[in-house]
């Protein structure tokens, strides 16, 4: 009798455990759905168009929505809204520019952070702010934005900067340095120089090529504002110890990797907001898993958008008329991130598996 009662008790306990797991999984699925639900203002401005499932119009609408999202996931995406989850960094950039304008001093800034943390994107927005804010200044403004890595080495970087500042070609780095030393003392024009991936300047002469740019910005008669962008957070402390002693220490702004919530909001902005169809072309569970995986590894939003775009392109190539599923996303992630798919399934809610 006791054995029978024990079995009955065990069955009841197991049943309650299963019911609890199902309820938990439903809550997880509901929370993920809420992560990718547009706000009332977004929903009002972009309601999905409900078309009968078998109509040719729905196929055309789905194809248009795929093209819209593919564009949004690429570098051509623009929005009037501020860069998501970068308000403190943006405020630091604005304060830096406003200080340079109000005090009349020309200084430098060091922007650092892991790849894909929004540094370059925010600097593009900064260019517009500088152009608008500078109208109150007496001197004219020249904005130059270059990528040091694409130019290859310090010599090419200096010659490229000199060509834009002086409108003259220099055959050697020495000539470029001499030309810039004179040009950056101009009383008529201020140069706002943005140089991305400045890590490349550590090659060759080492720190000297990098010192020069910061020193120009802190010269008493300087007419250049320099912003250096790098993936090395501790570059100024590790490679530029002389800047402190020479009173050339730049303002430092550090970009942290994107979190899960931030990545979800960015994906929602690119994929869900403004949708032409009742449901997003990428399933919310697929986007949520991608966001969680990226946040737990690198926080690189460029990798995230690239994988999301790859999953849509694969769907488009197969002429699929349904949203990208979680399984589709996992397959693309396996290819792009070398992620072993079976182990990832075990981390998902039971209902999703």
JSON list of C-alpha atoms in Angstrom, two decimals, residues 59-267:
[
{"chain": "A", "resi": 59, "resn": "UNK", "atom": "CA", "xyz": [3.21, 37.93, -51.59]},
{"chain": "A", "resi": 60, "resn": "UNK", "atom": "CA", "xyz": [4.02, 41.31, -53.09]},
{"chain": "A", "resi": 61, "resn": "UNK", "atom": "CA", "xyz": [3.66, 43.00, -49.70]},
{"chain": "A", "resi": 62, "resn": "UNK", "atom": "CA", "xyz": [5.90, 40.41, -48.05]},
{"chain": "A", "resi": 63, "resn": "UNK", "atom": "CA", "xyz": [8.52, 40.95, -50.76]},
{"chain": "A", "resi": 64, "resn": "UNK", "atom": "CA", "xyz": [8.38, 44.73, -50.26]},
{"chain": "A", "resi": 65, "resn": "UNK", "atom": "CA", "xyz": [8.74, 44.29, -46.51]},
{"chain": "A", "resi": 66, "resn": "UNK", "atom": "CA", "xyz": [11.76, 42.02, -47.01]},
{"chain": "A", "resi": 67, "resn": "UNK", "atom": "CA", "xyz": [13.41, 44.70, -49.16]},
{"chain": "A", "resi": 68, "resn": "UNK", "atom": "CA", "xyz": [12.59, 47.40, -46.60]},
{"chain": "A", "resi": 69, "resn": "UNK", "atom": "CA", "xyz": [14.11, 45.45, -43.72]},
{"chain": "A", "resi": 70, "resn": "UNK", "atom": "CA", "xyz": [17.17, 44.43, -45.75]},
{"chain": "A", "resi": 71, "resn": "UNK", "atom": "CA", "xyz": [17.82, 48.11, -46.40]},
{"chain": "A", "resi": 72, "resn": "UNK", "atom": "CA", "xyz": [17.33, 48.95, -42.72]},
{"chain": "A", "resi": 73, "resn": "UNK", "atom": "CA", "xyz": [19.85, 46.28, -41.69]},
{"chain": "A", "resi": 74, "resn": "UNK", "atom": "CA", "xyz": [22.52, 47.80, -43.95]},
{"chain": "A", "resi": 75, "resn": "UNK", "atom": "CA", "xyz": [24.74, 50.89, -43.62]},
{"chain": "A", "resi": 76, "resn": "UNK", "atom": "CA", "xyz": [22.25, 53.00, -45.56]},
{"chain": "A", "resi": 77, "resn": "UNK", "atom": "CA", "xyz": [19.74, 53.06, -42.68]},
{"chain": "A", "resi": 78, "resn": "UNK", "atom": "CA", "xyz": [18.98, 56.56, -41.40]},
{"chain": "A", "resi": 79, "resn": "UNK", "atom": "CA", "xyz": [16.59, 57.91, -38.80]},
{"chain": "A", "resi": 80, "resn": "UNK", "atom": "CA", "xyz": [15.81, 61.23, -37.19]},
{"chain": "A", "resi": 81, "resn": "UNK", "atom": "CA", "xyz": [15.71, 59.53, -33.80]},
{"chain": "A", "resi": 82, "resn": "UNK", "atom": "CA", "xyz": [18.82, 59.62, -31.54]},
{"chain": "A", "resi": 83, "resn": "UNK", "atom": "CA", "xyz": [21.14, 56.63, -31.57]},
{"chain": "A", "resi": 84, "resn": "UNK", "atom": "CA", "xyz": [19.54, 54.12, -29.20]},
{"chain": "A", "resi": 85, "resn": "UNK", "atom": "CA", "xyz": [21.16, 53.49, -25.81]},
{"chain": "A", "resi": 86, "resn": "UNK", "atom": "CA", "xyz": [23.95, 56.01, -26.39]},
{"chain": "A", "resi": 87, "resn": "UNK", "atom": "CA", "xyz": [22.56, 59.09, -24.61]},
{"chain": "A", "resi": 88, "resn": "UNK", "atom": "CA", "xyz": [25.48, 59.51, -22.12]},
{"chain": "A", "resi": 89, "resn": "UNK", "atom": "CA", "xyz": [28.08, 59.15, -24.86]},
{"chain": "A", "resi": 90, "resn": "UNK", "atom": "CA", "xyz": [26.20, 61.59, -27.09]},
{"chain": "A", "resi": 91, "resn": "UNK", "atom": "CA", "xyz": [26.00, 64.13, -24.27]},
{"chain": "A", "resi": 92, "resn": "UNK", "atom": "CA", "xyz": [29.75, 63.83, -23.69]},
{"chain": "A", "resi": 93, "resn": "UNK", "atom": "CA", "xyz": [30.41, 64.56, -27.37]},
{"chain": "A", "resi": 94, "resn": "UNK", "atom": "CA", "xyz": [28.05, 67.54, -27.36]},
{"chain": "A", "resi": 95, "resn": "UNK", "atom": "CA", "xyz": [29.67, 68.95, -24.20]},
{"chain": "A", "resi": 96, "resn": "UNK", "atom": "CA", "xyz": [33.11, 68.59, -25.81]},
{"chain": "A", "resi": 97, "resn": "UNK", "atom": "CA", "xyz": [32.10, 70.48, -28.95]},
{"chain": "A", "resi": 98, "resn": "UNK", "atom": "CA", "xyz": [30.19, 73.16, -27.03]},
{"chain": "A", "resi": 99, "resn": "UNK", "atom": "CA", "xyz": [33.21, 73.73, -24.76]},
{"chain": "A", "resi": 100, "resn": "UNK", "atom": "CA", "xyz": [35.48, 74.18, -27.77]},
{"chain": "A", "resi": 101, "resn": "UNK", "atom": "CA", "xyz": [33.04, 76.73, -29.18]},
{"chain": "A", "resi": 102, "resn": "UNK", "atom": "CA", "xyz": [32.36, 78.73, -26.02]},
{"chain": "A", "resi": 103, "resn": "UNK", "atom": "CA", "xyz": [35.99, 78.86, -24.80]},
{"chain": "A", "resi": 104, "resn": "UNK", "atom": "CA", "xyz": [37.58, 79.24, -28.21]},
{"chain": "A", "resi": 105, "resn": "UNK", "atom": "CA", "xyz": [40.06, 76.50, -27.32]},
{"chain": "A", "resi": 106, "resn": "UNK", "atom": "CA", "xyz": [40.92, 73.66, -29.67]},
{"chain": "A", "resi": 107, "resn": "UNK", "atom": "CA", "xyz": [41.27, 70.32, -27.88]},
{"chain": "A", "resi": 108, "resn": "UNK", "atom": "CA", "xyz": [41.23, 66.60, -28.52]},
{"chain": "A", "resi": 109, "resn": "UNK", "atom": "CA", "xyz": [39.00, 63.65, -27.69]},
{"chain": "A", "resi": 110, "resn": "UNK", "atom": "CA", "xyz": [39.70, 59.94, -27.54]},
{"chain": "A", "resi": 111, "resn": "UNK", "atom": "CA", "xyz": [36.68, 57.74, -28.34]},
{"chain": "A", "resi": 112, "resn": "UNK", "atom": "CA", "xyz": [37.18, 54.07, -27.54]},
{"chain": "A", "resi": 113, "resn": "UNK", "atom": "CA", "xyz": [35.15, 50.90, -27.35]},
{"chain": "A", "resi": 114, "resn": "UNK", "atom": "CA", "xyz": [34.84, 47.40, -28.72]},
{"chain": "A", "resi": 115, "resn": "UNK", "atom": "CA", "xyz": [34.01, 46.96, -32.42]},
{"chain": "A", "resi": 116, "resn": "UNK", "atom": "CA", "xyz": [30.33, 47.43, -33.21]},
{"chain": "A", "resi": 117, "resn": "UNK", "atom": "CA", "xyz": [29.58, 49.59, -30.17]},
{"chain": "A", "resi": 118, "resn": "UNK", "atom": "CA", "xyz": [28.30, 52.58, -32.16]},
{"chain": "A", "resi": 119, "resn": "UNK", "atom": "CA", "xyz": [31.38, 54.81, -32.13]},
{"chain": "A", "resi": 120, "resn": "UNK", "atom": "CA", "xyz": [31.61, 55.60, -35.84]},
{"chain": "A", "resi": 121, "resn": "UNK", "atom": "CA", "xyz": [27.83, 55.87, -36.22]},
{"chain": "A", "resi": 122, "resn": "UNK", "atom": "CA", "xyz": [27.58, 58.44, -33.46]},
{"chain": "A", "resi": 123, "resn": "UNK", "atom": "CA", "xyz": [30.44, 60.45, -34.91]},
{"chain": "A", "resi": 124, "resn": "UNK", "atom": "CA", "xyz": [28.55, 60.78, -38.19]},
{"chain": "A", "resi": 125, "resn": "UNK", "atom": "CA", "xyz": [25.70, 62.35, -36.25]},
{"chain": "A", "resi": 126, "resn": "UNK", "atom": "CA", "xyz": [28.25, 64.52, -34.45]},
{"chain": "A", "resi": 127, "resn": "UNK", "atom": "CA", "xyz": [29.38, 65.98, -37.79]},
{"chain": "A", "resi": 128, "resn": "UNK", "atom": "CA", "xyz": [25.90, 67.40, -38.32]},
{"chain": "A", "resi": 129, "resn": "UNK", "atom": "CA", "xyz": [25.80, 68.83, -34.81]},
{"chain": "A", "resi": 130, "resn": "UNK", "atom": "CA", "xyz": [29.18, 70.51, -35.27]},
{"chain": "A", "resi": 131, "resn": "UNK", "atom": "CA", "xyz": [28.14, 72.08, -38.58]},
{"chain": "A", "resi": 132, "resn": "UNK", "atom": "CA", "xyz": [25.00, 73.51, -36.97]},
{"chain": "A", "resi": 133, "resn": "UNK", "atom": "CA", "xyz": [26.63, 74.68, -33.73]},
{"chain": "A", "resi": 134, "resn": "UNK", "atom": "CA", "xyz": [29.58, 76.30, -35.52]},
{"chain": "A", "resi": 135, "resn": "UNK", "atom": "CA", "xyz": [27.41, 78.94, -37.21]},
{"chain": "A", "resi": 136, "resn": "UNK", "atom": "CA", "xyz": [27.87, 81.10, -34.09]},
{"chain": "A", "resi": 137, "resn": "UNK", "atom": "CA", "xyz": [31.67, 81.11, -34.49]},
{"chain": "A", "resi": 138, "resn": "UNK", "atom": "CA", "xyz": [33.75, 83.71, -36.32]},
{"chain": "A", "resi": 139, "resn": "UNK", "atom": "CA", "xyz": [36.04, 81.25, -38.09]},
{"chain": "A", "resi": 140, "resn": "UNK", "atom": "CA", "xyz": [34.91, 78.97, -40.92]},
{"chain": "A", "resi": 141, "resn": "UNK", "atom": "CA", "xyz": [34.73, 75.23, -40.30]},
{"chain": "A", "resi": 142, "resn": "UNK", "atom": "CA", "xyz": [36.26, 72.34, -42.20]},
{"chain": "A", "resi": 143, "resn": "UNK", "atom": "CA", "xyz": [35.18, 68.82, -41.18]},
{"chain": "A", "resi": 144, "resn": "UNK", "atom": "CA", "xyz": [37.40, 65.89, -42.21]},
{"chain": "A", "resi": 145, "resn": "UNK", "atom": "CA", "xyz": [36.48, 62.28, -41.43]},
{"chain": "A", "resi": 146, "resn": "UNK", "atom": "CA", "xyz": [39.01, 59.59, -42.40]},
{"chain": "A", "resi": 147, "resn": "UNK", "atom": "CA", "xyz": [39.59, 55.93, -41.59]},
{"chain": "A", "resi": 148, "resn": "UNK", "atom": "CA", "xyz": [43.25, 55.27, -40.79]},
{"chain": "A", "resi": 149, "resn": "UNK", "atom": "CA", "xyz": [42.94, 51.53, -41.35]},
{"chain": "A", "resi": 150, "resn": "UNK", "atom": "CA", "xyz": [41.69, 51.97, -44.91]},
{"chain": "A", "resi": 151, "resn": "UNK", "atom": "CA", "xyz": [44.64, 54.28, -45.67]},
{"chain": "A", "resi": 152, "resn": "UNK", "atom": "CA", "xyz": [47.12, 51.64, -44.51]},
{"chain": "A", "resi": 153, "resn": "UNK", "atom": "CA", "xyz": [49.88, 53.39, -42.59]},
{"chain": "A", "resi": 154, "resn": "UNK", "atom": "CA", "xyz": [50.85, 56.64, -40.86]},
{"chain": "A", "resi": 155, "resn": "UNK", "atom": "CA", "xyz": [52.52, 58.10, -43.96]},
{"chain": "A", "resi": 156, "resn": "UNK", "atom": "CA", "xyz": [49.38, 57.65, -46.04]},
{"chain": "A", "resi": 157, "resn": "UNK", "atom": "CA", "xyz": [47.25, 59.07, -43.21]},
{"chain": "A", "resi": 158, "resn": "UNK", "atom": "CA", "xyz": [49.31, 62.25, -42.94]},
{"chain": "A", "resi": 159, "resn": "UNK", "atom": "CA", "xyz": [49.37, 62.77, -46.71]},
{"chain": "A", "resi": 160, "resn": "UNK", "atom": "CA", "xyz": [45.59, 62.24, -46.93]},
{"chain": "A", "resi": 161, "resn": "UNK", "atom": "CA", "xyz": [44.93, 64.78, -44.13]},
{"chain": "A", "resi": 162, "resn": "UNK", "atom": "CA", "xyz": [47.29, 67.32, -45.72]},
{"chain": "A", "resi": 163, "resn": "UNK", "atom": "CA", "xyz": [45.61, 66.91, -49.12]},
{"chain": "A", "resi": 164, "resn": "UNK", "atom": "CA", "xyz": [42.20, 67.79, -47.67]},
{"chain": "A", "resi": 165, "resn": "UNK", "atom": "CA", "xyz": [43.40, 70.59, -45.38]},
{"chain": "A", "resi": 166, "resn": "UNK", "atom": "CA", "xyz": [45.74, 72.35, -47.83]},
{"chain": "A", "resi": 167, "resn": "UNK", "atom": "CA", "xyz": [44.24, 71.20, -51.16]},
{"chain": "A", "resi": 168, "resn": "UNK", "atom": "CA", "xyz": [47.78, 70.22, -52.18]},
{"chain": "A", "resi": 169, "resn": "UNK", "atom": "CA", "xyz": [49.36, 66.81, -52.69]},
{"chain": "A", "resi": 170, "resn": "UNK", "atom": "CA", "xyz": [52.44, 65.96, -50.59]},
{"chain": "A", "resi": 171, "resn": "UNK", "atom": "CA", "xyz": [54.84, 63.32, -51.87]},
{"chain": "A", "resi": 172, "resn": "UNK", "atom": "CA", "xyz": [56.25, 62.41, -48.45]},
{"chain": "A", "resi": 173, "resn": "UNK", "atom": "CA", "xyz": [55.03, 62.23, -44.87]},
{"chain": "A", "resi": 174, "resn": "UNK", "atom": "CA", "xyz": [57.61, 64.84, -43.88]},
{"chain": "A", "resi": 175, "resn": "UNK", "atom": "CA", "xyz": [56.19, 67.34, -46.38]},
{"chain": "A", "resi": 176, "resn": "UNK", "atom": "CA", "xyz": [52.68, 66.57, -45.13]},
{"chain": "A", "resi": 177, "resn": "UNK", "atom": "CA", "xyz": [53.73, 67.14, -41.50]},
{"chain": "A", "resi": 178, "resn": "UNK", "atom": "CA", "xyz": [55.31, 70.50, -42.32]},
{"chain": "A", "resi": 179, "resn": "UNK", "atom": "CA", "xyz": [52.26, 71.61, -44.29]},
{"chain": "A", "resi": 180, "resn": "UNK", "atom": "CA", "xyz": [49.89, 70.62, -41.49]},
{"chain": "A", "resi": 181, "resn": "UNK", "atom": "CA", "xyz": [52.01, 72.34, -38.82]},
{"chain": "A", "resi": 182, "resn": "UNK", "atom": "CA", "xyz": [51.41, 75.63, -40.64]},
{"chain": "A", "resi": 183, "resn": "UNK", "atom": "CA", "xyz": [47.80, 74.96, -41.64]},
{"chain": "A", "resi": 184, "resn": "UNK", "atom": "CA", "xyz": [46.77, 74.02, -38.08]},
{"chain": "A", "resi": 185, "resn": "UNK", "atom": "CA", "xyz": [47.69, 77.53, -36.87]},
{"chain": "A", "resi": 186, "resn": "UNK", "atom": "CA", "xyz": [45.25, 79.24, -39.20]},
{"chain": "A", "resi": 187, "resn": "UNK", "atom": "CA", "xyz": [43.26, 82.17, -37.79]},
{"chain": "A", "resi": 188, "resn": "UNK", "atom": "CA", "xyz": [40.59, 81.91, -40.47]},
{"chain": "A", "resi": 189, "resn": "UNK", "atom": "CA", "xyz": [39.61, 78.23, -40.58]},
{"chain": "A", "resi": 190, "resn": "UNK", "atom": "CA", "xyz": [39.10, 75.63, -37.87]},
{"chain": "A", "resi": 191, "resn": "UNK", "atom": "CA", "xyz": [39.58, 71.98, -38.83]},
{"chain": "A", "resi": 192, "resn": "UNK", "atom": "CA", "xyz": [37.44, 69.37, -37.09]},
{"chain": "A", "resi": 193, "resn": "UNK", "atom": "CA", "xyz": [39.44, 66.21, -37.73]},
{"chain": "A", "resi": 194, "resn": "UNK", "atom": "CA", "xyz": [37.89, 62.79, -37.05]},
{"chain": "A", "resi": 195, "resn": "UNK", "atom": "CA", "xyz": [40.24, 59.85, -37.51]},
{"chain": "A", "resi": 196, "resn": "UNK", "atom": "CA", "xyz": [38.79, 56.37, -37.09]},
{"chain": "A", "resi": 197, "resn": "UNK", "atom": "CA", "xyz": [40.82, 53.25, -36.17]},
{"chain": "A", "resi": 198, "resn": "UNK", "atom": "CA", "xyz": [43.86, 55.24, -35.06]},
{"chain": "A", "resi": 199, "resn": "UNK", "atom": "CA", "xyz": [45.45, 52.01, -33.79]},
{"chain": "A", "resi": 200, "resn": "UNK", "atom": "CA", "xyz": [47.17, 51.76, -37.18]},
{"chain": "A", "resi": 201, "resn": "UNK", "atom": "CA", "xyz": [49.29, 54.82, -36.32]},
{"chain": "A", "resi": 202, "resn": "UNK", "atom": "CA", "xyz": [51.16, 52.77, -33.73]},
{"chain": "A", "resi": 203, "resn": "UNK", "atom": "CA", "xyz": [53.01, 51.03, -36.56]},
{"chain": "A", "resi": 204, "resn": "UNK", "atom": "CA", "xyz": [56.21, 52.45, -38.02]},
{"chain": "A", "resi": 205, "resn": "UNK", "atom": "CA", "xyz": [57.53, 55.15, -35.72]},
{"chain": "A", "resi": 206, "resn": "UNK", "atom": "CA", "xyz": [55.34, 53.91, -32.94]},
{"chain": "A", "resi": 207, "resn": "UNK", "atom": "CA", "xyz": [53.63, 56.44, -30.70]},
{"chain": "A", "resi": 208, "resn": "UNK", "atom": "CA", "xyz": [55.27, 59.48, -32.31]},
{"chain": "A", "resi": 209, "resn": "UNK", "atom": "CA", "xyz": [52.84, 59.57, -35.26]},
{"chain": "A", "resi": 210, "resn": "UNK", "atom": "CA", "xyz": [49.94, 59.48, -32.84]},
{"chain": "A", "resi": 211, "resn": "UNK", "atom": "CA", "xyz": [51.44, 62.00, -30.40]},
{"chain": "A", "resi": 212, "resn": "UNK", "atom": "CA", "xyz": [51.67, 64.59, -33.16]},
{"chain": "A", "resi": 213, "resn": "UNK", "atom": "CA", "xyz": [47.94, 64.71, -33.83]},
{"chain": "A", "resi": 214, "resn": "UNK", "atom": "CA", "xyz": [47.04, 65.20, -30.18]},
{"chain": "A", "resi": 215, "resn": "UNK", "atom": "CA", "xyz": [49.81, 67.77, -29.70]},
{"chain": "A", "resi": 216, "resn": "UNK", "atom": "CA", "xyz": [48.60, 69.83, -32.66]},
{"chain": "A", "resi": 217, "resn": "UNK", "atom": "CA", "xyz": [45.16, 70.05, -31.07]},
{"chain": "A", "resi": 218, "resn": "UNK", "atom": "CA", "xyz": [46.60, 71.34, -27.76]},
{"chain": "A", "resi": 219, "resn": "UNK", "atom": "CA", "xyz": [49.01, 73.89, -29.23]},
{"chain": "A", "resi": 220, "resn": "UNK", "atom": "CA", "xyz": [48.36, 77.44, -27.88]},
{"chain": "A", "resi": 221, "resn": "UNK", "atom": "CA", "xyz": [47.57, 78.71, -31.38]},
{"chain": "A", "resi": 222, "resn": "UNK", "atom": "CA", "xyz": [45.89, 75.56, -32.62]},
{"chain": "A", "resi": 223, "resn": "UNK", "atom": "CA", "xyz": [43.09, 75.69, -35.17]},
{"chain": "A", "resi": 224, "resn": "UNK", "atom": "CA", "xyz": [42.39, 71.94, -35.16]},
{"chain": "A", "resi": 225, "resn": "UNK", "atom": "CA", "xyz": [40.00, 69.90, -33.02]},
{"chain": "A", "resi": 226, "resn": "UNK", "atom": "CA", "xyz": [41.04, 66.27, -33.12]},
{"chain": "A", "resi": 227, "resn": "UNK", "atom": "CA", "xyz": [38.87, 63.23, -32.37]},
{"chain": "A", "resi": 228, "resn": "UNK", "atom": "CA", "xyz": [40.62, 59.85, -32.46]},
{"chain": "A", "resi": 229, "resn": "UNK", "atom": "CA", "xyz": [38.58, 56.65, -32.51]},
{"chain": "A", "resi": 230, "resn": "UNK", "atom": "CA", "xyz": [40.05, 53.28, -31.53]},
{"chain": "A", "resi": 231, "resn": "UNK", "atom": "CA", "xyz": [39.02, 49.79, -30.48]},
{"chain": "A", "resi": 232, "resn": "UNK", "atom": "CA", "xyz": [41.62, 49.82, -27.66]},
{"chain": "A", "resi": 233, "resn": "UNK", "atom": "CA", "xyz": [40.00, 51.28, -24.55]},
{"chain": "A", "resi": 234, "resn": "UNK", "atom": "CA", "xyz": [43.28, 51.86, -22.72]},
{"chain": "A", "resi": 235, "resn": "UNK", "atom": "CA", "xyz": [45.22, 53.23, -25.71]},
{"chain": "A", "resi": 236, "resn": "UNK", "atom": "CA", "xyz": [45.84, 56.66, -24.19]},
{"chain": "A", "resi": 237, "resn": "UNK", "atom": "CA", "xyz": [47.00, 55.21, -20.88]},
{"chain": "A", "resi": 238, "resn": "UNK", "atom": "CA", "xyz": [49.02, 52.38, -22.43]},
{"chain": "A", "resi": 239, "resn": "UNK", "atom": "CA", "xyz": [50.62, 54.01, -25.46]},
{"chain": "A", "resi": 240, "resn": "UNK", "atom": "CA", "xyz": [50.52, 57.74, -24.88]},
{"chain": "A", "resi": 241, "resn": "UNK", "atom": "CA", "xyz": [52.06, 58.37, -21.44]},
{"chain": "A", "resi": 242, "resn": "UNK", "atom": "CA", "xyz": [53.67, 61.62, -22.60]},
{"chain": "A", "resi": 243, "resn": "UNK", "atom": "CA", "xyz": [50.33, 63.27, -23.32]},
{"chain": "A", "resi": 244, "resn": "UNK", "atom": "CA", "xyz": [49.62, 63.73, -19.63]},
{"chain": "A", "resi": 245, "resn": "UNK", "atom": "CA", "xyz": [53.00, 65.27, -18.87]},
{"chain": "A", "resi": 246, "resn": "UNK", "atom": "CA", "xyz": [52.75, 67.59, -21.89]},
{"chain": "A", "resi": 247, "resn": "UNK", "atom": "CA", "xyz": [49.24, 68.74, -20.89]},
{"chain": "A", "resi": 248, "resn": "UNK", "atom": "CA", "xyz": [47.80, 67.11, -24.01]},
{"chain": "A", "resi": 249, "resn": "UNK", "atom": "CA", "xyz": [45.54, 64.56, -22.36]},
{"chain": "A", "resi": 250, "resn": "UNK", "atom": "CA", "xyz": [42.38, 64.18, -24.49]},
{"chain": "A", "resi": 251, "resn": "UNK", "atom": "CA", "xyz": [38.83, 63.98, -23.20]},
{"chain": "A", "resi": 252, "resn": "UNK", "atom": "CA", "xyz": [38.01, 60.27, -23.02]},
{"chain": "A", "resi": 253, "resn": "UNK", "atom": "CA", "xyz": [34.66, 58.68, -23.92]},
{"chain": "A", "resi": 254, "resn": "UNK", "atom": "CA", "xyz": [34.29, 54.91, -23.58]},
{"chain": "A", "resi": 255, "resn": "UNK", "atom": "CA", "xyz": [31.56, 52.98, -25.41]},
{"chain": "A", "resi": 256, "resn": "UNK", "atom": "CA", "xyz": [30.49, 49.81, -23.61]},
{"chain": "A", "resi": 257, "resn": "UNK", "atom": "CA", "xyz": [29.35, 46.78, -25.66]},
{"chain": "A", "resi": 258, "resn": "UNK", "atom": "CA", "xyz": [25.62, 46.68, -26.36]},
{"chain": "A", "resi": 259, "resn": "UNK", "atom": "CA", "xyz": [23.46, 44.80, -23.84]},
{"chain": "A", "resi": 260, "resn": "UNK", "atom": "CA", "xyz": [20.60, 42.40, -24.60]},
{"chain": "A", "resi": 261, "resn": "UNK", "atom": "CA", "xyz": [17.96, 45.10, -24.09]},
{"chain": "A", "resi": 262, "resn": "UNK", "atom": "CA", "xyz": [19.86, 47.53, -26.31]},
{"chain": "A", "resi": 263, "resn": "UNK", "atom": "CA", "xyz": [20.23, 44.98, -29.11]},
{"chain": "A", "resi": 264, "resn": "UNK", "atom": "CA", "xyz": [16.53, 44.10, -28.87]},
{"chain": "A", "resi": 265, "resn": "UNK", "atom": "CA", "xyz": [15.59, 47.77, -29.21]},
{"chain": "A", "resi": 266, "resn": "UNK", "atom": "CA", "xyz": [17.88, 48.24, -32.21]},
{"chain": "A", "resi": 267, "resn": "UNK", "atom": "CA", "xyz": [16.48, 45.15, -33.94]}
]
